PDB file of C-alpha atoms in Angstrom:
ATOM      1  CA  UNK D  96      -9.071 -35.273  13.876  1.00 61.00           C
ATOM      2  CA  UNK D  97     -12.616 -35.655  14.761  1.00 70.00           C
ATOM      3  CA  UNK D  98     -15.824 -33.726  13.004  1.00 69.00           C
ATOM      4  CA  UNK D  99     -15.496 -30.888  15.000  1.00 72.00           C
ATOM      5  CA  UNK D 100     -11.636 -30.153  14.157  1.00 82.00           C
ATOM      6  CA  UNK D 101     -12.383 -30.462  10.530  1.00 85.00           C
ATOM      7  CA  UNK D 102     -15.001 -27.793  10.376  1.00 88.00           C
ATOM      8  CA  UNK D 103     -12.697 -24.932  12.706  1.00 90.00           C
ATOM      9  CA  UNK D 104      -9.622 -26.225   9.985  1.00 92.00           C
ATOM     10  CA  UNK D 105     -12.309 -25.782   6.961  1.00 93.00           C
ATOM     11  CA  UNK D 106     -13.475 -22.359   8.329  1.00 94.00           C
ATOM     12  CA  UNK D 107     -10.044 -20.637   9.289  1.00 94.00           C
ATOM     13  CA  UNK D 108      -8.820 -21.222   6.268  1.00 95.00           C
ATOM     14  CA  UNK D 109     -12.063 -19.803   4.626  1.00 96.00           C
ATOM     15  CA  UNK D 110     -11.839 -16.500   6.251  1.00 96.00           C
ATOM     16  CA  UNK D 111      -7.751 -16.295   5.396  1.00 96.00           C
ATOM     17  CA  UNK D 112      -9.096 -16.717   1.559  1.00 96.00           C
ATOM     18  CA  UNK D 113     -11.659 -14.753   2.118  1.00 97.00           C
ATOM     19  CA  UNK D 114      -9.684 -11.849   3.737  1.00 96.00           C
ATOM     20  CA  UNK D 115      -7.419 -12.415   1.352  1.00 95.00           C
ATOM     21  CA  UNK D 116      -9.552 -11.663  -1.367  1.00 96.00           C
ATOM     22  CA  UNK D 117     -10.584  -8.135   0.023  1.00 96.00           C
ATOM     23  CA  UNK D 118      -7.358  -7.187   0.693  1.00 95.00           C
ATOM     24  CA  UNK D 119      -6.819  -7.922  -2.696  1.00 95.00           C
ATOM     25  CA  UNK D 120      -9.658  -5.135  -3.634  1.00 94.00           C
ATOM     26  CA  UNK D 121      -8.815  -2.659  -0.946  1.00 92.00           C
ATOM     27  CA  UNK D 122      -5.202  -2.617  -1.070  1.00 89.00           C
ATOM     28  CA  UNK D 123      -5.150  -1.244   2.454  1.00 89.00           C
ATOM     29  CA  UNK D 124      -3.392  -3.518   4.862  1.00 93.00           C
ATOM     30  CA  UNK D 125      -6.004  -3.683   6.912  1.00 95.00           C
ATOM     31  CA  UNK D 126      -7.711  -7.351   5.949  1.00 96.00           C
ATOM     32  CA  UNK D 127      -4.041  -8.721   5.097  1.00 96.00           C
ATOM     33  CA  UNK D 128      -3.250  -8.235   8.757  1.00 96.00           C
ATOM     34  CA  UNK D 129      -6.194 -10.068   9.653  1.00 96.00           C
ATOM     35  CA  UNK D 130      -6.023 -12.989   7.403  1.00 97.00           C
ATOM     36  CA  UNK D 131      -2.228 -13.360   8.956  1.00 97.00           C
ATOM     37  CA  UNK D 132      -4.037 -13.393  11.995  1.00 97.00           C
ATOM     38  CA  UNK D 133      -6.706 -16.092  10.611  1.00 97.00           C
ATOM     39  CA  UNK D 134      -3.828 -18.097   9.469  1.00 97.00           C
ATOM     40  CA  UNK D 135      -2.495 -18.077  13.261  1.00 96.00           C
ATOM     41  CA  UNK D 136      -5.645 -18.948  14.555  1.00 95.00           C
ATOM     42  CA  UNK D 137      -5.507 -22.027  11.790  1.00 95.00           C
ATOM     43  CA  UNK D 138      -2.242 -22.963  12.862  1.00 95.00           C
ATOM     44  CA  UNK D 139      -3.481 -22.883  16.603  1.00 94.00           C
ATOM     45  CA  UNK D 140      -6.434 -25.178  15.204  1.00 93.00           C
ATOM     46  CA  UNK D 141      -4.063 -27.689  13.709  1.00 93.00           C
ATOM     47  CA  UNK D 142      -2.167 -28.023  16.902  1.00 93.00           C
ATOM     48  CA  UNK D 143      -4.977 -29.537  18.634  1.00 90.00           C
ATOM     49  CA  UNK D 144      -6.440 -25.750  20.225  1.00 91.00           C
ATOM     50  CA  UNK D 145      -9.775 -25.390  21.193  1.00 92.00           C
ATOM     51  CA  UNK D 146     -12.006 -23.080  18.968  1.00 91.00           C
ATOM     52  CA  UNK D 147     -12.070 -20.644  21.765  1.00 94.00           C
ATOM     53  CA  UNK D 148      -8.136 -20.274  21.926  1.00 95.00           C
ATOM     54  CA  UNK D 149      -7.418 -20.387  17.862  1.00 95.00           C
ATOM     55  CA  UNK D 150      -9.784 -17.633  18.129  1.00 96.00           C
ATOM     56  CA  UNK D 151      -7.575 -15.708  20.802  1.00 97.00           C
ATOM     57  CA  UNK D 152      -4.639 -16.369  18.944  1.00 96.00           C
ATOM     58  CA  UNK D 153      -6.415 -15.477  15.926  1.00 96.00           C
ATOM     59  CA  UNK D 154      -7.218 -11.848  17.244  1.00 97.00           C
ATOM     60  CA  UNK D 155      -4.037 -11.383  19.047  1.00 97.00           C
ATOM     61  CA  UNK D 156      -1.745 -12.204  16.087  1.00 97.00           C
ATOM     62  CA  UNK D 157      -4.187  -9.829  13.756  1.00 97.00           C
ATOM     63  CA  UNK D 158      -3.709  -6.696  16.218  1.00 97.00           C
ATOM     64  CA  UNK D 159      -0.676  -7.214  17.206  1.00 97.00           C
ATOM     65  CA  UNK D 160       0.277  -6.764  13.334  1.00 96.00           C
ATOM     66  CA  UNK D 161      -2.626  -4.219  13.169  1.00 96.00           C
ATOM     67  CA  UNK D 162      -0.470  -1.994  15.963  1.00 96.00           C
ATOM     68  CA  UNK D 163       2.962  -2.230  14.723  1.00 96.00           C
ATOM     69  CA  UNK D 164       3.727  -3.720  11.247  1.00 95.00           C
ATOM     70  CA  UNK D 165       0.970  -1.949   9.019  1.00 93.00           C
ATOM     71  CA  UNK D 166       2.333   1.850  10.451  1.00 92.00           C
ATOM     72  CA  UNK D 167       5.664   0.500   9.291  1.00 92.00           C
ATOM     73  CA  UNK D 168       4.537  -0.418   5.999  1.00 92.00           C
ATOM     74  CA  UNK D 169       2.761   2.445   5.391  1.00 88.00           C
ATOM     75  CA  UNK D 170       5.579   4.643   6.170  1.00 85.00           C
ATOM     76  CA  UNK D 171       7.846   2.547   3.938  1.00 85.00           C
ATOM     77  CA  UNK D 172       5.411   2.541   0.798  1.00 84.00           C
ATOM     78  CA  UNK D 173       5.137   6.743   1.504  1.00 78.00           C
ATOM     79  CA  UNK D 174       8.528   7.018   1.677  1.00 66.00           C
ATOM     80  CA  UNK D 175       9.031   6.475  -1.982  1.00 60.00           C
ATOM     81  CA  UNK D 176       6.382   9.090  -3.443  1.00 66.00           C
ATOM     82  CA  UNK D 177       7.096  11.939  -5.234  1.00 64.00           C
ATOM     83  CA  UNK D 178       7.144  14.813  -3.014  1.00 68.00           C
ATOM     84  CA  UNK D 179       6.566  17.555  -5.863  1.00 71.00           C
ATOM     85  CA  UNK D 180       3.198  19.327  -5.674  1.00 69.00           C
ATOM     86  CA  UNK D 181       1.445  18.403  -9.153  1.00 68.00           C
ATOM     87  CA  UNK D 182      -1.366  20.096 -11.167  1.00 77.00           C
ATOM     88  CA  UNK D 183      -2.901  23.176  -9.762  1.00 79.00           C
ATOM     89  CA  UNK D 184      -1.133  22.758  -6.597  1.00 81.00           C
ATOM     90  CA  UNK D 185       2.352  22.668  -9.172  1.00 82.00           C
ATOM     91  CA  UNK D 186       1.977  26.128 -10.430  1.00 87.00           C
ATOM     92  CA  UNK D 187       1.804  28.031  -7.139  1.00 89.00           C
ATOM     93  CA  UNK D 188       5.094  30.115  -6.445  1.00 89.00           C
ATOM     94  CA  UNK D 189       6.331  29.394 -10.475  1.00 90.00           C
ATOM     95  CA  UNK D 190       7.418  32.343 -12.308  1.00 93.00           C
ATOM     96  CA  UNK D 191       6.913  34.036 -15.299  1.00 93.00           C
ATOM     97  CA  UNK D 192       6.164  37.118 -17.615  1.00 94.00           C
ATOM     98  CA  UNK D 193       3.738  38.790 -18.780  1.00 92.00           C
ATOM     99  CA  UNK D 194       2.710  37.770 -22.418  1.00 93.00           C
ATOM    100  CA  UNK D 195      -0.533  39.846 -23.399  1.00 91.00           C
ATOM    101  CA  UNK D 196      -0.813  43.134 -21.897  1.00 86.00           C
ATOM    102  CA  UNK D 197      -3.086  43.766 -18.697  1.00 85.00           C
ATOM    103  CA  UNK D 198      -5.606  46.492 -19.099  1.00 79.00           C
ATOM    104  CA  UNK D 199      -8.348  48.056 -17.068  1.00 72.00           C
ATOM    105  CA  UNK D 200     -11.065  46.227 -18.772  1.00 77.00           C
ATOM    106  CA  UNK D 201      -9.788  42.664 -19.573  1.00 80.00           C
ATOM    107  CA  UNK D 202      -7.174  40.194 -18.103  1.00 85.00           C
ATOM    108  CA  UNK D 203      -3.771  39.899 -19.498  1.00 90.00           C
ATOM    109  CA  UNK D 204      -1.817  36.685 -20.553  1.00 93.00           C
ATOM    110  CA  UNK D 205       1.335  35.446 -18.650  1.00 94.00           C
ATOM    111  CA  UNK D 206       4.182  32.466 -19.859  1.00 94.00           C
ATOM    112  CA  UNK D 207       5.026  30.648 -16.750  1.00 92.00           C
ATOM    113  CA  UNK D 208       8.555  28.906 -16.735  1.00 91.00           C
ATOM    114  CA  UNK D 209       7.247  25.892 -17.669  1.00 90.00           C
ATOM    115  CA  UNK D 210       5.902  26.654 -21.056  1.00 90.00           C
ATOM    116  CA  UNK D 211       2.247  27.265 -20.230  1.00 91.00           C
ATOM    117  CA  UNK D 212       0.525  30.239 -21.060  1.00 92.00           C
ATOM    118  CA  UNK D 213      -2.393  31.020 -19.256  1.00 92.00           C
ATOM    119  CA  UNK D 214      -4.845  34.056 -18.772  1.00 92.00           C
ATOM    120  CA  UNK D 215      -4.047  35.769 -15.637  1.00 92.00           C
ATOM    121  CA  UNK D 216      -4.937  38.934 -13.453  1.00 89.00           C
ATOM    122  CA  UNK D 217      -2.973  40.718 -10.652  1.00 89.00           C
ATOM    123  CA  UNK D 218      -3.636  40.151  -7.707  1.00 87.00           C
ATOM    124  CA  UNK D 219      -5.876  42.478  -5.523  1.00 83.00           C
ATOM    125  CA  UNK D 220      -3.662  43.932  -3.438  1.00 83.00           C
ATOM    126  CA  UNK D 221      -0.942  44.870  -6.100  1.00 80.00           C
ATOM    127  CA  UNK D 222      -0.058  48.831  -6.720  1.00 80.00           C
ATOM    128  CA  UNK D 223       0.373  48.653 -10.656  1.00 79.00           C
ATOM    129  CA  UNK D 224      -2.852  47.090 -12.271  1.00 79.00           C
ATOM    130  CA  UNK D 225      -0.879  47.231 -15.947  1.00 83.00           C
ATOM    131  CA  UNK D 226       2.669  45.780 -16.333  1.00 86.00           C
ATOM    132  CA  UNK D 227       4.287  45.973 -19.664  1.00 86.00           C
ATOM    133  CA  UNK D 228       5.253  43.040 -21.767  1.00 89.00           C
ATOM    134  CA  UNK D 229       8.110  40.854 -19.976  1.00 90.00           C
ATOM    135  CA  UNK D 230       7.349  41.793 -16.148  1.00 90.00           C
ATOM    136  CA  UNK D 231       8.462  38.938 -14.063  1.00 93.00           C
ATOM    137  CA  UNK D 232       5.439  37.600 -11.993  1.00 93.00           C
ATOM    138  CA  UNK D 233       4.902  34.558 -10.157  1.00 92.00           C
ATOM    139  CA  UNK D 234       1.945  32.634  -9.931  1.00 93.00           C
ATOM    140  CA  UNK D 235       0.127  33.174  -6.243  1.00 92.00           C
ATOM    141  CA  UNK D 236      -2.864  31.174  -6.356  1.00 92.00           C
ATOM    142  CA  UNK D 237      -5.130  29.327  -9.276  1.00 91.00           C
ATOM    143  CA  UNK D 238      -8.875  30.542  -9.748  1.00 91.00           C
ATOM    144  CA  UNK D 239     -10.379  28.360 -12.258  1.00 89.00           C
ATOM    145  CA  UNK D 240      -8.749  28.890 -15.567  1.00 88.00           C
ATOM    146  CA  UNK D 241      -7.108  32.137 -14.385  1.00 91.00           C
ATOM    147  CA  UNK D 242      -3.649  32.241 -12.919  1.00 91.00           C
ATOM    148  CA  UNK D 243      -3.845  35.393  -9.845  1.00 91.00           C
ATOM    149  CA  UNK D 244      -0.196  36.654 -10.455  1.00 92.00           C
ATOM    150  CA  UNK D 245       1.682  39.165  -8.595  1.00 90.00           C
ATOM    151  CA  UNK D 246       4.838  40.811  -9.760  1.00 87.00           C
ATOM    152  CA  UNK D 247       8.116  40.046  -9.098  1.00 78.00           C
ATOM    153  CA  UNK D 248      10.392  37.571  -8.990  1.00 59.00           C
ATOM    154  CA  UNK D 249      10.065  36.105  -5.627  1.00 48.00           C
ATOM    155  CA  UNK D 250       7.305  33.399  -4.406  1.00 43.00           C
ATOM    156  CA  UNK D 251       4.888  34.821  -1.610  1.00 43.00           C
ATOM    157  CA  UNK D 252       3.210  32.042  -0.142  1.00 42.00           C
TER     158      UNK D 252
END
């Protein structure tokens, strides 16, 4: 190996460390990709290929694994998650009863299914403004703190 095939070996295997690292810090599969592609390009290097083809290679390998193994592994790594809405998003379409009376003036109280109690008002386009203690409602949207609830026992989306 002369000078010149030291310093393409020495600088492909720089940028696969150096990809490396980011990937490391992104976590996106976007720099591993091209590091595998680096590492090509080093391989091409240490087979006697001019810079100009390692760094063919080099690009080739990285989108070639850009355009059809990163989709995969995305899709594999989402194909594990949880699909249950969480949070806010969790207590859409849950029932419950009312707690604390609804009057005119104030907001009533409702105990969803899961435990929670939380201060609630009817929704707007609901007939009776003042259910009793124990009406079924369900939960049709999150304002803040307050739970919009309309009565019933069936989920309106």
């Amino acid at each position: 190996m002369n000078g010149i095939d030291w310093i393409q070996t020495v600088v492909w295997i720089g940028l696969v460390l150096l990809l490396g690292v980011v990937e490391i810090f992104t976590l996106d599969f976007i720099f591993i990709m091209l590091a595998a592609g680096a590492a090509g390009g080093l391989i091409a290097a240490l087979l006697g290929a001019p810079w100009w083809l390692s760094a063919i290679i080099a690009a080739g390998v990285a989108l070639l694994l850009l355009s059809l193994v990163r989709p995969r592994v995305l899709a594999a790594l989402g194909r594990n998650a949880d699909p249950h809405r969480t949070n806010v998003e969790g207590l859409i379409g849950l029932p419950g009863t009312v707690a604390v009376a609804f009057t005119a003036s104030a907001p009533g109280q409702v105990r969803l299914a899961n435990g929670e109690t939380w201060s609630a008002r009817i929704a707007a386009d609901s007939t009776d403004r003042t259910p009793p203690l124990g009406t079924p409602v369900v939960v049709e949207s999150i304002e803040g703190s307050t739970a919009v609830v309309r009565l019933g026992e069936r989920a309106t989306p």
